[in-house]
Each structure stands twice: as C-alpha cells, then as structure tokens.
mmCIF file of C-alpha atoms in Angstrom:
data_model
loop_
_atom_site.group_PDB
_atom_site.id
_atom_site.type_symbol
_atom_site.label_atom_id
_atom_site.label_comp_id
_atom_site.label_asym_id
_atom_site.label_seq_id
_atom_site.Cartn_x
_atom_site.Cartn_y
_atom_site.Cartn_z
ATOM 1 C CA UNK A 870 130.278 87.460 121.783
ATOM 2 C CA UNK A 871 133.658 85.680 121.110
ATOM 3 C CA UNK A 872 133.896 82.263 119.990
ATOM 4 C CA UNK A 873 136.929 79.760 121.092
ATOM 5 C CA UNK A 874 138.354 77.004 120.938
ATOM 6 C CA UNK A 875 141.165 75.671 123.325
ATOM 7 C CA UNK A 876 142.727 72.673 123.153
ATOM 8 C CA UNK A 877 145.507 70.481 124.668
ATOM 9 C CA UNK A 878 146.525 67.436 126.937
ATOM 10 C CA UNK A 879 145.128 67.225 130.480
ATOM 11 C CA UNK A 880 146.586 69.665 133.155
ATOM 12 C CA UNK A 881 147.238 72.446 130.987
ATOM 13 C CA UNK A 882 144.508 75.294 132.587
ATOM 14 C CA UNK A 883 142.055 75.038 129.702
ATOM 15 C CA UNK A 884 139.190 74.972 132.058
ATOM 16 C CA UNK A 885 140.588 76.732 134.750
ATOM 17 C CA UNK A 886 141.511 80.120 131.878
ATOM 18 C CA UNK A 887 137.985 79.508 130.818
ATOM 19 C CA UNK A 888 136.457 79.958 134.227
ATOM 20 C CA UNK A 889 138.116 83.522 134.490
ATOM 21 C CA UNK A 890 135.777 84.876 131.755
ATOM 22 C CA UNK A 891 132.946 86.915 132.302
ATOM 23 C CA UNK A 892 130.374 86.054 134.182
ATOM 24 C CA UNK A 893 130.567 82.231 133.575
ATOM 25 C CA UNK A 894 128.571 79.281 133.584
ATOM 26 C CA UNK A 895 130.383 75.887 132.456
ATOM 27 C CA UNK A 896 128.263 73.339 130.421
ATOM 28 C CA UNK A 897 129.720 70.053 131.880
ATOM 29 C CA UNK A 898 129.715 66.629 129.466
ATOM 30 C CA UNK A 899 132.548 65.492 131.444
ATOM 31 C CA UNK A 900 133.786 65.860 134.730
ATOM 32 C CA UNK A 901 136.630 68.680 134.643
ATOM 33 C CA UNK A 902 135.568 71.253 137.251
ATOM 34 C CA UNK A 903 137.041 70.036 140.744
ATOM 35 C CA UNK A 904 139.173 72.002 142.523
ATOM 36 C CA UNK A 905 137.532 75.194 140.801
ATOM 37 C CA UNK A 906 135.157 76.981 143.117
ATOM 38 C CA UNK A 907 132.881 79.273 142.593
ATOM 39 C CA UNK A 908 131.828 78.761 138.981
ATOM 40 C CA UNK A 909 127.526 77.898 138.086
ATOM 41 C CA UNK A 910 127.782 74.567 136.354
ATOM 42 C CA UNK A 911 125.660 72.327 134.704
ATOM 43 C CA UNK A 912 126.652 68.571 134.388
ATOM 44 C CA UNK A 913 124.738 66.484 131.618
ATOM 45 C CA UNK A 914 124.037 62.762 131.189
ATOM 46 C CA UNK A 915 122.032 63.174 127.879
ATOM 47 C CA UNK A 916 121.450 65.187 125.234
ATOM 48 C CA UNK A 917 118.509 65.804 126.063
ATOM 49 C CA UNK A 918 119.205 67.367 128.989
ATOM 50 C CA UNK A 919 121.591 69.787 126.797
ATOM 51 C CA UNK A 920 118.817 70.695 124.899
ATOM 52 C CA UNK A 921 116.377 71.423 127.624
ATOM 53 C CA UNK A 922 118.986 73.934 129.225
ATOM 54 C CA UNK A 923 119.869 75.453 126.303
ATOM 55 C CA UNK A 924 115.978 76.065 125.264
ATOM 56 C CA UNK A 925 115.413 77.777 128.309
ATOM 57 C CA UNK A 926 118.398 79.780 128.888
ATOM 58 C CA UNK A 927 118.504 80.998 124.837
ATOM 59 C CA UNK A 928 114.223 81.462 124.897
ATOM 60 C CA UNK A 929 113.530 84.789 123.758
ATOM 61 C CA UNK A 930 111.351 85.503 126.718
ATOM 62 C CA UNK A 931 114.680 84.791 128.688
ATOM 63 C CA UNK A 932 117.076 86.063 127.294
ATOM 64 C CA UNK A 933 117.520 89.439 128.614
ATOM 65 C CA UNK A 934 117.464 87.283 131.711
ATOM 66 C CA UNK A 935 120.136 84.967 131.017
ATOM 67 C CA UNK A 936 122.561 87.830 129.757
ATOM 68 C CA UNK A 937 121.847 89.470 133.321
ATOM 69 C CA UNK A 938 123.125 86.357 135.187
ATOM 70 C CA UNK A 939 125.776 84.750 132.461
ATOM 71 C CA UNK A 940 128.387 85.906 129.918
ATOM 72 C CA UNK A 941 130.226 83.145 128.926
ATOM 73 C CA UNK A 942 129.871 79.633 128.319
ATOM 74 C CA UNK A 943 132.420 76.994 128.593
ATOM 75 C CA UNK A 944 131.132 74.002 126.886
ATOM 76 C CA UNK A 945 133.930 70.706 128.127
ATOM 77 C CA UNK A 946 134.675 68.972 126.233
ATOM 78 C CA UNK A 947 133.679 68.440 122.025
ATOM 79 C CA UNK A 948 133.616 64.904 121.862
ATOM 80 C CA UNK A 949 132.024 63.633 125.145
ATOM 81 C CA UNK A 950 129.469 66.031 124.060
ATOM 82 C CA UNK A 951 129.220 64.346 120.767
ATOM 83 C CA UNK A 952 129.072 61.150 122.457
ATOM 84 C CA UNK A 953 125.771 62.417 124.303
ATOM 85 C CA UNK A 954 124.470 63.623 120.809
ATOM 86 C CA UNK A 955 125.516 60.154 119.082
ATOM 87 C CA UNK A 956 122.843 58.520 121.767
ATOM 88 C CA UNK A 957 120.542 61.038 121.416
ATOM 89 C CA UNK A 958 120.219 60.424 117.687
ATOM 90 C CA UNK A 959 119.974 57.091 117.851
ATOM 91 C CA UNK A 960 117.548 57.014 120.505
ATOM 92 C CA UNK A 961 115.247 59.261 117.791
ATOM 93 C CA UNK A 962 115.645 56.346 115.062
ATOM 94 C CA UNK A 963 116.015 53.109 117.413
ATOM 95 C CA UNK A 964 119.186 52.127 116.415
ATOM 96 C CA UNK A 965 121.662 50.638 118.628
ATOM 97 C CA UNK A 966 125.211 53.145 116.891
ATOM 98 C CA UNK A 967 125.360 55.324 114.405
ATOM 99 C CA UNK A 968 126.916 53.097 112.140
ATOM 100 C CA UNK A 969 124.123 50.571 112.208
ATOM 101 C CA UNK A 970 120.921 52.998 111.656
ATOM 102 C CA UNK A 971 119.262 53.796 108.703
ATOM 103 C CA UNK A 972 118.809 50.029 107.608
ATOM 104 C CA UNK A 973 123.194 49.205 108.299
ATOM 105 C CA UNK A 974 123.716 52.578 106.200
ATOM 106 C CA UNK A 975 124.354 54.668 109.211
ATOM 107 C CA UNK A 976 122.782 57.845 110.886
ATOM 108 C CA UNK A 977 125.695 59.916 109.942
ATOM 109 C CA UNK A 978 124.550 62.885 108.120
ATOM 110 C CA UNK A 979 121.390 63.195 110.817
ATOM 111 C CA UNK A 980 124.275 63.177 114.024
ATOM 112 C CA UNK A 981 126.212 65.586 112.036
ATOM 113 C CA UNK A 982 123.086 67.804 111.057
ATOM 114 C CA UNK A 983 121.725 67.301 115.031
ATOM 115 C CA UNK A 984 125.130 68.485 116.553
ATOM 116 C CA UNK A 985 126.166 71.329 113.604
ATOM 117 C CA UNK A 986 122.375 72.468 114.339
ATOM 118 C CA UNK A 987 122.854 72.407 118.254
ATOM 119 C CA UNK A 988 126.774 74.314 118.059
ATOM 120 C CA UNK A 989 125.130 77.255 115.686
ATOM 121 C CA UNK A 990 122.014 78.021 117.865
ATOM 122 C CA UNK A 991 125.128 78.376 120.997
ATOM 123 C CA UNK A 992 127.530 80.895 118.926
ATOM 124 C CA UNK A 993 124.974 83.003 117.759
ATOM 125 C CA UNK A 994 123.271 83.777 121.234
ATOM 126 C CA UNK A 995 125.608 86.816 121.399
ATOM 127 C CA UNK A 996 127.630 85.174 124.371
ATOM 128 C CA UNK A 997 131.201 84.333 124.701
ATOM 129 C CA UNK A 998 131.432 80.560 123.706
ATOM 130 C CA UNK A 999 134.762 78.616 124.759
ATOM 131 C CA UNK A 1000 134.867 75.330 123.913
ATOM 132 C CA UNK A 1001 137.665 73.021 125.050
ATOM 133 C CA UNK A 1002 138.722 69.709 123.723
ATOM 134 C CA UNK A 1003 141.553 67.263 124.445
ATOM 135 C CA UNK A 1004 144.459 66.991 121.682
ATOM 136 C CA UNK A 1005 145.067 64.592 119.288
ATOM 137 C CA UNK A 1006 146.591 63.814 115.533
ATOM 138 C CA UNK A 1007 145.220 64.149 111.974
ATOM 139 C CA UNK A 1008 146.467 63.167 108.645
ATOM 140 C CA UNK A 1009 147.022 65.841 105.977
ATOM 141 C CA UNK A 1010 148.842 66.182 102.525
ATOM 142 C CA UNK A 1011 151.099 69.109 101.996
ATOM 143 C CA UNK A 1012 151.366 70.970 97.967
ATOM 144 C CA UNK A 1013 153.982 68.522 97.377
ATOM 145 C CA UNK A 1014 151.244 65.422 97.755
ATOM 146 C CA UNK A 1015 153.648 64.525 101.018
ATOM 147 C CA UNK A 1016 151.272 62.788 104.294
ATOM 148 C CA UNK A 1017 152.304 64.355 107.520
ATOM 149 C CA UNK A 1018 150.712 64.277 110.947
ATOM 150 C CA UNK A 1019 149.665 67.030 113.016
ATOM 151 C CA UNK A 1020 148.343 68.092 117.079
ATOM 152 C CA UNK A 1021 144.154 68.605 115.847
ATOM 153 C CA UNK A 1022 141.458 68.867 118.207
ATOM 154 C CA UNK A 1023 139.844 65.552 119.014
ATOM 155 C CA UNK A 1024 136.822 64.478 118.320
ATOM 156 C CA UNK A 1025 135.173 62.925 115.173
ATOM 157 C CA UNK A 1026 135.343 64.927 111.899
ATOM 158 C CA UNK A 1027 131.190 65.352 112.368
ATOM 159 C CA UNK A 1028 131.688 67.337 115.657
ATOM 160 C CA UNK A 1029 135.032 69.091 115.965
ATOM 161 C CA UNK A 1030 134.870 70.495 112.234
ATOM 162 C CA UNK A 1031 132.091 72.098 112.973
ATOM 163 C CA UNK A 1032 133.348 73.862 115.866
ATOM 164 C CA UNK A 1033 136.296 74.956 114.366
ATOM 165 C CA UNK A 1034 134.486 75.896 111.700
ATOM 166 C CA UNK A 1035 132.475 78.322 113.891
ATOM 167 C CA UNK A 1036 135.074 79.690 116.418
ATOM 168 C CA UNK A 1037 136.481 83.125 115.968
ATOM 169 C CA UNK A 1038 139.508 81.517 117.393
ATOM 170 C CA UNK A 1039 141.369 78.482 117.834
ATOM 171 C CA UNK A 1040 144.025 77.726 120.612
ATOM 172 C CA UNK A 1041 146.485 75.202 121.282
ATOM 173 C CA UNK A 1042 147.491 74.435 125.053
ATOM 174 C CA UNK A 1043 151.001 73.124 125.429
ATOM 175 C CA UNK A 1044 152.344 72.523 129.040
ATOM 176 C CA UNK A 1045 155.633 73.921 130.270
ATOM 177 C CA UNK A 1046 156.984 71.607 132.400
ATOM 178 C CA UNK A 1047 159.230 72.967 135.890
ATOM 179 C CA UNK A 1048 161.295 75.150 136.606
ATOM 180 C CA UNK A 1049 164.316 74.356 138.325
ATOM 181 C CA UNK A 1050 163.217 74.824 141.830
ATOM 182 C CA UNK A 1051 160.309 72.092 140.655
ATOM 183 C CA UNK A 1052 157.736 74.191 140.478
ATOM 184 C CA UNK A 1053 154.891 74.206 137.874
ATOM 185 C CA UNK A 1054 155.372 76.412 134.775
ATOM 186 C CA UNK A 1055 152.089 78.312 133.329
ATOM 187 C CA UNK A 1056 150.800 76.745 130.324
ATOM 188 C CA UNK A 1057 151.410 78.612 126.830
ATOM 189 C CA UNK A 1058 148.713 78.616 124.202
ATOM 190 C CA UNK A 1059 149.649 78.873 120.843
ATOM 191 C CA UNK A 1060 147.236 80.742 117.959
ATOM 192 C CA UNK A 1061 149.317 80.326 114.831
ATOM 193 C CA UNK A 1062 148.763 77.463 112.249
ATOM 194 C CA UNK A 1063 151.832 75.355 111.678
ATOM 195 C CA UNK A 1064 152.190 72.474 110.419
ATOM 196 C CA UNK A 1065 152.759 70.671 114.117
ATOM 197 C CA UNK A 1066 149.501 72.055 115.135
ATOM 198 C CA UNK A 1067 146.031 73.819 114.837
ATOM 199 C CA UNK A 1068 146.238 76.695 116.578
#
C-alpha cells in the first residue's frame, strides 16, 4: 500500500521500474508503454473513462477481486491526466477552459476539488500507487528572502501538489549518460530534498 512518486526527463526507466512492481496494471493518460511487454494496461481519452475504471475496479463488491488480479498501479503521467480532468470539468459546467467558467471567474477550485477527490479515492484503496511525471522548474524563496529555481514535478500547482502531498515518497530520476565503451548507464533516483530538486 505504498504511495510514489517518480519523476524525471524522458528515457530515464520511470515506467519501465514501475512495471517491475507487483502484480501491475498501468493507468495510461499518455502513451509511454511500448517496448514493455507483458504489463495489463488501460489507455484513457477522457476522464470519464478514468472514472468508470476506477469505480469498478475500487467497488466494494470487487474489490477482493481486483486485489486477486492487481497490486500496483502506475498512473503516467500527472499532468496529461490533469489535462483529461480539466475537460472533464468543463464539460460538467459548459465552459470552453477553466479559466473562462464560472461567468470569466474560472472553474479552478471545482478542477482542483474533482482531481484532489479522484487522487485520494486511488491511495487509499490499499494498493501500491506510483505515479510518474516529467520534470520541470519552480520558483521558491530561501530564509534569507533569496528566489532560486529548482527540478519540481510538472504539472499545474492544482494537480501535482496534491500528489505530492499524498505520496509516501517522492523520487527524482536523473539519467547517467555512457560509459566509455558507449553503452547506456542505469538511471539513479534521488530521495533527498535539496535545494536542486524534489526528491
């Protein structure tokens, strides 16, 4: 019943690591599973369709089921996810973005709400959770009052606070590089906060 979060650049193993869990099942809002065999997967084109899945799977007249047949679930990645719950929530309210619901004052708190809602009804199922984002940079203000940037997860501060708000862990993939024969180093992943990144 684990909770994490790994993130990093493309081609670091996020989603490959991930697939070596338990009993998997990878929850797909983008396409990062080729050239990984093997692994149940569900690929999603709305929120909707999240939410359908998820209602079935976490039912309590199924899940003694589900637990026989999955362990873990890899949800890739945080913000094309949030994308999928951006629509969804303005499909509810007939608004064409977020920003220009609610009469031009925006849907913001009811995407945040939808998505924080959505993330807490995964991590409390009792099953490992690993989600996996991209990398990007934040602002933040050290005790001296002194701006500095830093590697953060991407995503919008609506969706990837929440996750790292509910994750037992957080993870930072960092490739490697070669060796000197040219061959492909294994990723690291950090877990220590710093001030360079997240982790």
């Amino acid at each position: 019943g684990k909770t994490v979060l790994i993130y990093g650049s493309n081609r670091t193993g996020k989603t490959q690591q991930a697939c070596k869990f338990p009993k998997p099942i990878y929850l797909g809002f983008e396409n990062g599973l080729n050239g990984i065999a093997g692994v149940p997967y569900k690929f999603f084109n709305t929120w909707g369709e999240y939410l359908g899945l998820m209602k079935a799977l976490l039912a309590p007249q199924n899940i003694n089921k589900t637990r026989e047949v999955y362990q873990t679930f890899i949800f890739d990645t945080v913000q094309a996810a949030a994308m999928l719950c951006q629509e969804y929530v303005c499909g509810m309210y007939g608004a064409q973005s977020i920003k220009e619901g609610n009469s031009g004052f925006g849907l913001w708190t009811e995407y945040e709400t939808e998505f924080k809602r959505q993330i807490n009804k995964l991590v409390k199922g009792g099953f490992t959770v690993i989600f996996i984002s991209h990398e990007t940079t934040r602002e933040f203000t050290d005790e001296t009052g002194k701006s500095y940037s830093k590697i953060y997860p991407a995503g919008d501060k609506r969706s990837i606070d929440p996750v790292c708000d509910a994750v037992d862990i957080i993870a930072y993939a960092s490739v490697n590089g070669l060796d000197d024969m040219g061959n492909e180093l294994k990723s690291s992943l950090y877990m220590k906060n710093t001030k360079k990144s997240l982790v």
